[in-house]
């Protein structure tokens, strides 16, 4: 499990830049790819407070949890911090919900075409793998 967790330190940044969705106003126009990073950039321009919250949920919470678990696995951090890491993991799951909500809203708009891209699966897989690692760490610890 500790090597899978270390792999997440590489996979999370890839997932942040990978295309989550392809969207277009009308199908005749080209599809724009949206990643966590491009979504955050757009959000910063329109609503800085929401952008800060989503940045915490999508970037800092899962990565801090992954680093914390790595330190825990290599006996560089006390097992007493595991409950705090689990809270970070639950916060990190909130961003997957937000992406799903955006897809549902966009598809309901009628004139918008939305396609799920491979990055959404990678990002969701990273978050779920992190949750599994956290669960196994608590169970084994």
PDB file of C-alpha atoms in Angstrom:
ATOM      1  CA  UNK A   1       0.000   0.000   0.000  1.00  0.00           C
ATOM      2  CA  UNK A   2       2.805   2.419   0.758  1.00  0.00           C
ATOM      3  CA  UNK A   3       4.125   2.180  -2.820  1.00  0.00           C
ATOM      4  CA  UNK A   4       0.659   2.751  -4.258  1.00  0.00           C
ATOM      5  CA  UNK A   5       0.427   5.821  -2.044  1.00  0.00           C
ATOM      6  CA  UNK A   6       3.793   7.061  -3.364  1.00  0.00           C
ATOM      7  CA  UNK A   7       2.482   6.558  -6.912  1.00  0.00           C
ATOM      8  CA  UNK A   8      -0.374   8.918  -6.056  1.00  0.00           C
ATOM      9  CA  UNK A   9       2.195  11.664  -5.443  1.00  0.00           C
ATOM     10  CA  UNK A  10       2.890  11.441  -9.201  1.00  0.00           C
ATOM     11  CA  UNK A  11      -0.621  10.615 -10.404  1.00  0.00           C
ATOM     12  CA  UNK A  12      -2.468  13.453  -8.653  1.00  0.00           C
ATOM     13  CA  UNK A  13      -0.575  16.236 -10.514  1.00  0.00           C
ATOM     14  CA  UNK A  14      -1.128  14.409 -13.820  1.00  0.00           C
ATOM     15  CA  UNK A  15      -4.836  14.172 -12.998  1.00  0.00           C
ATOM     16  CA  UNK A  16      -5.015  17.907 -12.242  1.00  0.00           C
ATOM     17  CA  UNK A  17      -3.785  18.768 -15.741  1.00  0.00           C
ATOM     18  CA  UNK A  18      -5.587  15.936 -17.577  1.00  0.00           C
ATOM     19  CA  UNK A  19      -8.830  16.765 -19.382  1.00  0.00           C
ATOM     20  CA  UNK A  20     -11.825  16.003 -17.168  1.00  0.00           C
ATOM     21  CA  UNK A  21     -14.482  17.129 -19.597  1.00  0.00           C
ATOM     22  CA  UNK A  22     -14.890  18.314 -23.162  1.00  0.00           C
ATOM     23  CA  UNK A  23     -17.562  20.965 -23.524  1.00  0.00           C
ATOM     24  CA  UNK A  24     -19.019  23.101 -26.288  1.00  0.00           C
ATOM     25  CA  UNK A  25     -21.914  25.544 -26.507  1.00  0.00           C
ATOM     26  CA  UNK A  26     -23.146  23.919 -29.711  1.00  0.00           C
ATOM     27  CA  UNK A  27     -21.882  20.694 -31.280  1.00  0.00           C
ATOM     28  CA  UNK A  28     -20.802  22.542 -34.443  1.00  0.00           C
ATOM     29  CA  UNK A  29     -18.141  24.452 -32.513  1.00  0.00           C
ATOM     30  CA  UNK A  30     -14.956  22.805 -31.289  1.00  0.00           C
ATOM     31  CA  UNK A  31     -14.912  21.139 -27.922  1.00  0.00           C
ATOM     32  CA  UNK A  32     -12.888  22.827 -25.175  1.00  0.00           C
ATOM     33  CA  UNK A  33     -11.060  20.531 -22.773  1.00  0.00           C
ATOM     34  CA  UNK A  34     -11.509  21.348 -19.114  1.00  0.00           C
ATOM     35  CA  UNK A  35      -9.080  20.146 -16.462  1.00  0.00           C
ATOM     36  CA  UNK A  36      -8.927  20.804 -12.739  1.00  0.00           C
ATOM     37  CA  UNK A  37      -6.321  23.503 -13.401  1.00  0.00           C
ATOM     38  CA  UNK A  38      -8.159  25.232 -16.279  1.00  0.00           C
ATOM     39  CA  UNK A  39     -11.376  25.075 -14.274  1.00  0.00           C
ATOM     40  CA  UNK A  40      -9.641  26.696 -11.315  1.00  0.00           C
ATOM     41  CA  UNK A  41      -8.169  29.392 -13.569  1.00  0.00           C
ATOM     42  CA  UNK A  42     -11.633  30.264 -14.883  1.00  0.00           C
ATOM     43  CA  UNK A  43     -13.084  30.175 -11.399  1.00  0.00           C
ATOM     44  CA  UNK A  44     -10.423  32.552 -10.051  1.00  0.00           C
ATOM     45  CA  UNK A  45     -11.525  35.129 -12.639  1.00  0.00           C
ATOM     46  CA  UNK A  46     -15.185  34.985 -11.626  1.00  0.00           C
ATOM     47  CA  UNK A  47     -15.308  34.019  -7.932  1.00  0.00           C
ATOM     48  CA  UNK A  48     -12.070  34.020  -5.929  1.00  0.00           C
ATOM     49  CA  UNK A  49     -13.663  32.719  -2.712  1.00  0.00           C
ATOM     50  CA  UNK A  50     -15.192  29.690  -4.433  1.00  0.00           C
ATOM     51  CA  UNK A  51     -11.926  29.162  -6.341  1.00  0.00           C
ATOM     52  CA  UNK A  52     -10.033  29.091  -3.054  1.00  0.00           C
ATOM     53  CA  UNK A  53     -12.431  26.512  -1.619  1.00  0.00           C
ATOM     54  CA  UNK A  54     -12.288  24.297  -4.713  1.00  0.00           C
ATOM     55  CA  UNK A  55      -8.476  24.633  -4.839  1.00  0.00           C
ATOM     56  CA  UNK A  56      -8.334  23.385  -1.261  1.00  0.00           C
ATOM     57  CA  UNK A  57     -10.714  20.488  -1.983  1.00  0.00           C
ATOM     58  CA  UNK A  58      -9.266  19.463  -5.350  1.00  0.00           C
ATOM     59  CA  UNK A  59      -5.547  20.082  -4.854  1.00  0.00           C
ATOM     60  CA  UNK A  60      -4.384  20.661  -1.298  1.00  0.00           C
ATOM     61  CA  UNK A  61      -6.595  18.250   0.668  1.00  0.00           C
ATOM     62  CA  UNK A  62      -5.875  15.112  -1.394  1.00  0.00           C
ATOM     63  CA  UNK A  63      -2.189  15.901  -1.772  1.00  0.00           C
ATOM     64  CA  UNK A  64      -1.713  16.735   1.921  1.00  0.00           C
ATOM     65  CA  UNK A  65      -3.466  13.490   2.820  1.00  0.00           C
ATOM     66  CA  UNK A  66      -1.227  11.534   0.436  1.00  0.00           C
ATOM     67  CA  UNK A  67       1.922  13.114   1.862  1.00  0.00           C
ATOM     68  CA  UNK A  68       0.675  12.468   5.401  1.00  0.00           C
ATOM     69  CA  UNK A  69      -0.017   8.813   4.626  1.00  0.00           C
ATOM     70  CA  UNK A  70       3.427   8.442   3.036  1.00  0.00           C
ATOM     71  CA  UNK A  71       5.034   9.858   6.176  1.00  0.00           C
ATOM     72  CA  UNK A  72       2.896   7.539   8.277  1.00  0.00           C
ATOM     73  CA  UNK A  73       3.824   4.478   6.170  1.00  0.00           C
ATOM     74  CA  UNK A  74       7.536   5.235   6.491  1.00  0.00           C
ATOM     75  CA  UNK A  75       7.190   5.772  10.293  1.00  0.00           C
ATOM     76  CA  UNK A  76       7.979   9.479  10.019  1.00  0.00           C
ATOM     77  CA  UNK A  77       4.621  10.556  11.436  1.00  0.00           C
ATOM     78  CA  UNK A  78       2.638   9.419  14.448  1.00  0.00           C
ATOM     79  CA  UNK A  79      -0.397   7.162  13.833  1.00  0.00           C
ATOM     80  CA  UNK A  80      -2.392   9.606  15.974  1.00  0.00           C
ATOM     81  CA  UNK A  81      -2.720  11.901  12.935  1.00  0.00           C
ATOM     82  CA  UNK A  82      -4.668   9.295  10.922  1.00  0.00           C
ATOM     83  CA  UNK A  83      -8.100  10.702  11.933  1.00  0.00           C
ATOM     84  CA  UNK A  84      -7.048  14.134  10.630  1.00  0.00           C
ATOM     85  CA  UNK A  85      -5.861  12.546   7.381  1.00  0.00           C
ATOM     86  CA  UNK A  86      -9.223  10.794   7.031  1.00  0.00           C
ATOM     87  CA  UNK A  87     -10.988  14.155   7.368  1.00  0.00           C
ATOM     88  CA  UNK A  88      -8.796  15.519   4.578  1.00  0.00           C
ATOM     89  CA  UNK A  89      -9.793  12.507   2.495  1.00  0.00           C
ATOM     90  CA  UNK A  90     -13.489  13.158   3.015  1.00  0.00           C
ATOM     91  CA  UNK A  91     -13.002  16.775   1.981  1.00  0.00           C
ATOM     92  CA  UNK A  92     -11.150  15.611  -1.119  1.00  0.00           C
ATOM     93  CA  UNK A  93     -14.147  13.498  -2.172  1.00  0.00           C
ATOM     94  CA  UNK A  94     -16.267  16.650  -2.277  1.00  0.00           C
ATOM     95  CA  UNK A  95     -14.540  17.846  -5.446  1.00  0.00           C
ATOM     96  CA  UNK A  96     -15.468  14.664  -7.340  1.00  0.00           C
ATOM     97  CA  UNK A  97     -19.070  15.400  -6.393  1.00  0.00           C
ATOM     98  CA  UNK A  98     -18.682  18.968  -7.696  1.00  0.00           C
ATOM     99  CA  UNK A  99     -17.428  17.754 -11.075  1.00  0.00           C
ATOM    100  CA  UNK A 100     -20.351  15.323 -11.333  1.00  0.00           C
ATOM    101  CA  UNK A 101     -22.738  18.130 -10.431  1.00  0.00           C
ATOM    102  CA  UNK A 102     -21.265  20.374 -13.154  1.00  0.00           C
ATOM    103  CA  UNK A 103     -21.759  17.601 -15.735  1.00  0.00           C
ATOM    104  CA  UNK A 104     -25.407  17.157 -14.738  1.00  0.00           C
ATOM    105  CA  UNK A 105     -26.082  20.914 -14.801  1.00  0.00           C
ATOM    106  CA  UNK A 106     -24.324  21.392 -18.144  1.00  0.00           C
ATOM    107  CA  UNK A 107     -26.190  18.493 -19.769  1.00  0.00           C
ATOM    108  CA  UNK A 108     -29.468  19.893 -18.489  1.00  0.00           C
ATOM    109  CA  UNK A 109     -28.805  23.261 -20.142  1.00  0.00           C
ATOM    110  CA  UNK A 110     -29.771  21.833 -23.546  1.00  0.00           C
ATOM    111  CA  UNK A 111     -27.465  23.863 -25.816  1.00  0.00           C
ATOM    112  CA  UNK A 112     -24.318  22.563 -24.140  1.00  0.00           C
ATOM    113  CA  UNK A 113     -22.543  19.406 -25.229  1.00  0.00           C
ATOM    114  CA  UNK A 114     -20.469  17.742 -22.514  1.00  0.00           C
ATOM    115  CA  UNK A 115     -18.320  14.648 -22.824  1.00  0.00           C
ATOM    116  CA  UNK A 116     -16.434  12.996 -20.000  1.00  0.00           C
ATOM    117  CA  UNK A 117     -12.688  12.728 -20.706  1.00  0.00           C
ATOM    118  CA  UNK A 118     -10.067  10.268 -19.450  1.00  0.00           C
ATOM    119  CA  UNK A 119      -8.786  12.656 -16.776  1.00  0.00           C
ATOM    120  CA  UNK A 120     -12.037  12.404 -14.839  1.00  0.00           C
ATOM    121  CA  UNK A 121     -11.509   8.664 -14.468  1.00  0.00           C
ATOM    122  CA  UNK A 122      -7.864   9.170 -13.480  1.00  0.00           C
ATOM    123  CA  UNK A 123      -8.742  11.855 -10.946  1.00  0.00           C
ATOM    124  CA  UNK A 124     -11.602   9.810  -9.472  1.00  0.00           C
ATOM    125  CA  UNK A 125      -9.345   6.750  -9.360  1.00  0.00           C
ATOM    126  CA  UNK A 126      -6.692   8.711  -7.474  1.00  0.00           C
ATOM    127  CA  UNK A 127      -9.222   9.916  -4.908  1.00  0.00           C
ATOM    128  CA  UNK A 128     -10.695   6.420  -4.475  1.00  0.00           C
ATOM    129  CA  UNK A 129      -7.227   4.824  -4.228  1.00  0.00           C
ATOM    130  CA  UNK A 130      -6.333   7.378  -1.584  1.00  0.00           C
ATOM    131  CA  UNK A 131      -9.515   6.494   0.341  1.00  0.00           C
ATOM    132  CA  UNK A 132      -8.662   2.776   0.121  1.00  0.00           C
ATOM    133  CA  UNK A 133      -5.099   3.390   1.303  1.00  0.00           C
ATOM    134  CA  UNK A 134      -6.393   5.449   4.207  1.00  0.00           C
ATOM    135  CA  UNK A 135      -8.892   2.723   5.153  1.00  0.00           C
ATOM    136  CA  UNK A 136      -6.207   0.008   4.965  1.00  0.00           C
ATOM    137  CA  UNK A 137      -3.784   2.161   6.960  1.00  0.00           C
ATOM    138  CA  UNK A 138      -6.338   2.591   9.744  1.00  0.00           C
ATOM    139  CA  UNK A 139      -7.223  -1.119   9.689  1.00  0.00           C
ATOM    140  CA  UNK A 140      -3.592  -2.286   9.642  1.00  0.00           C
ATOM    141  CA  UNK A 141      -2.434   0.329  12.134  1.00  0.00           C
TER     142      UNK A 141
END
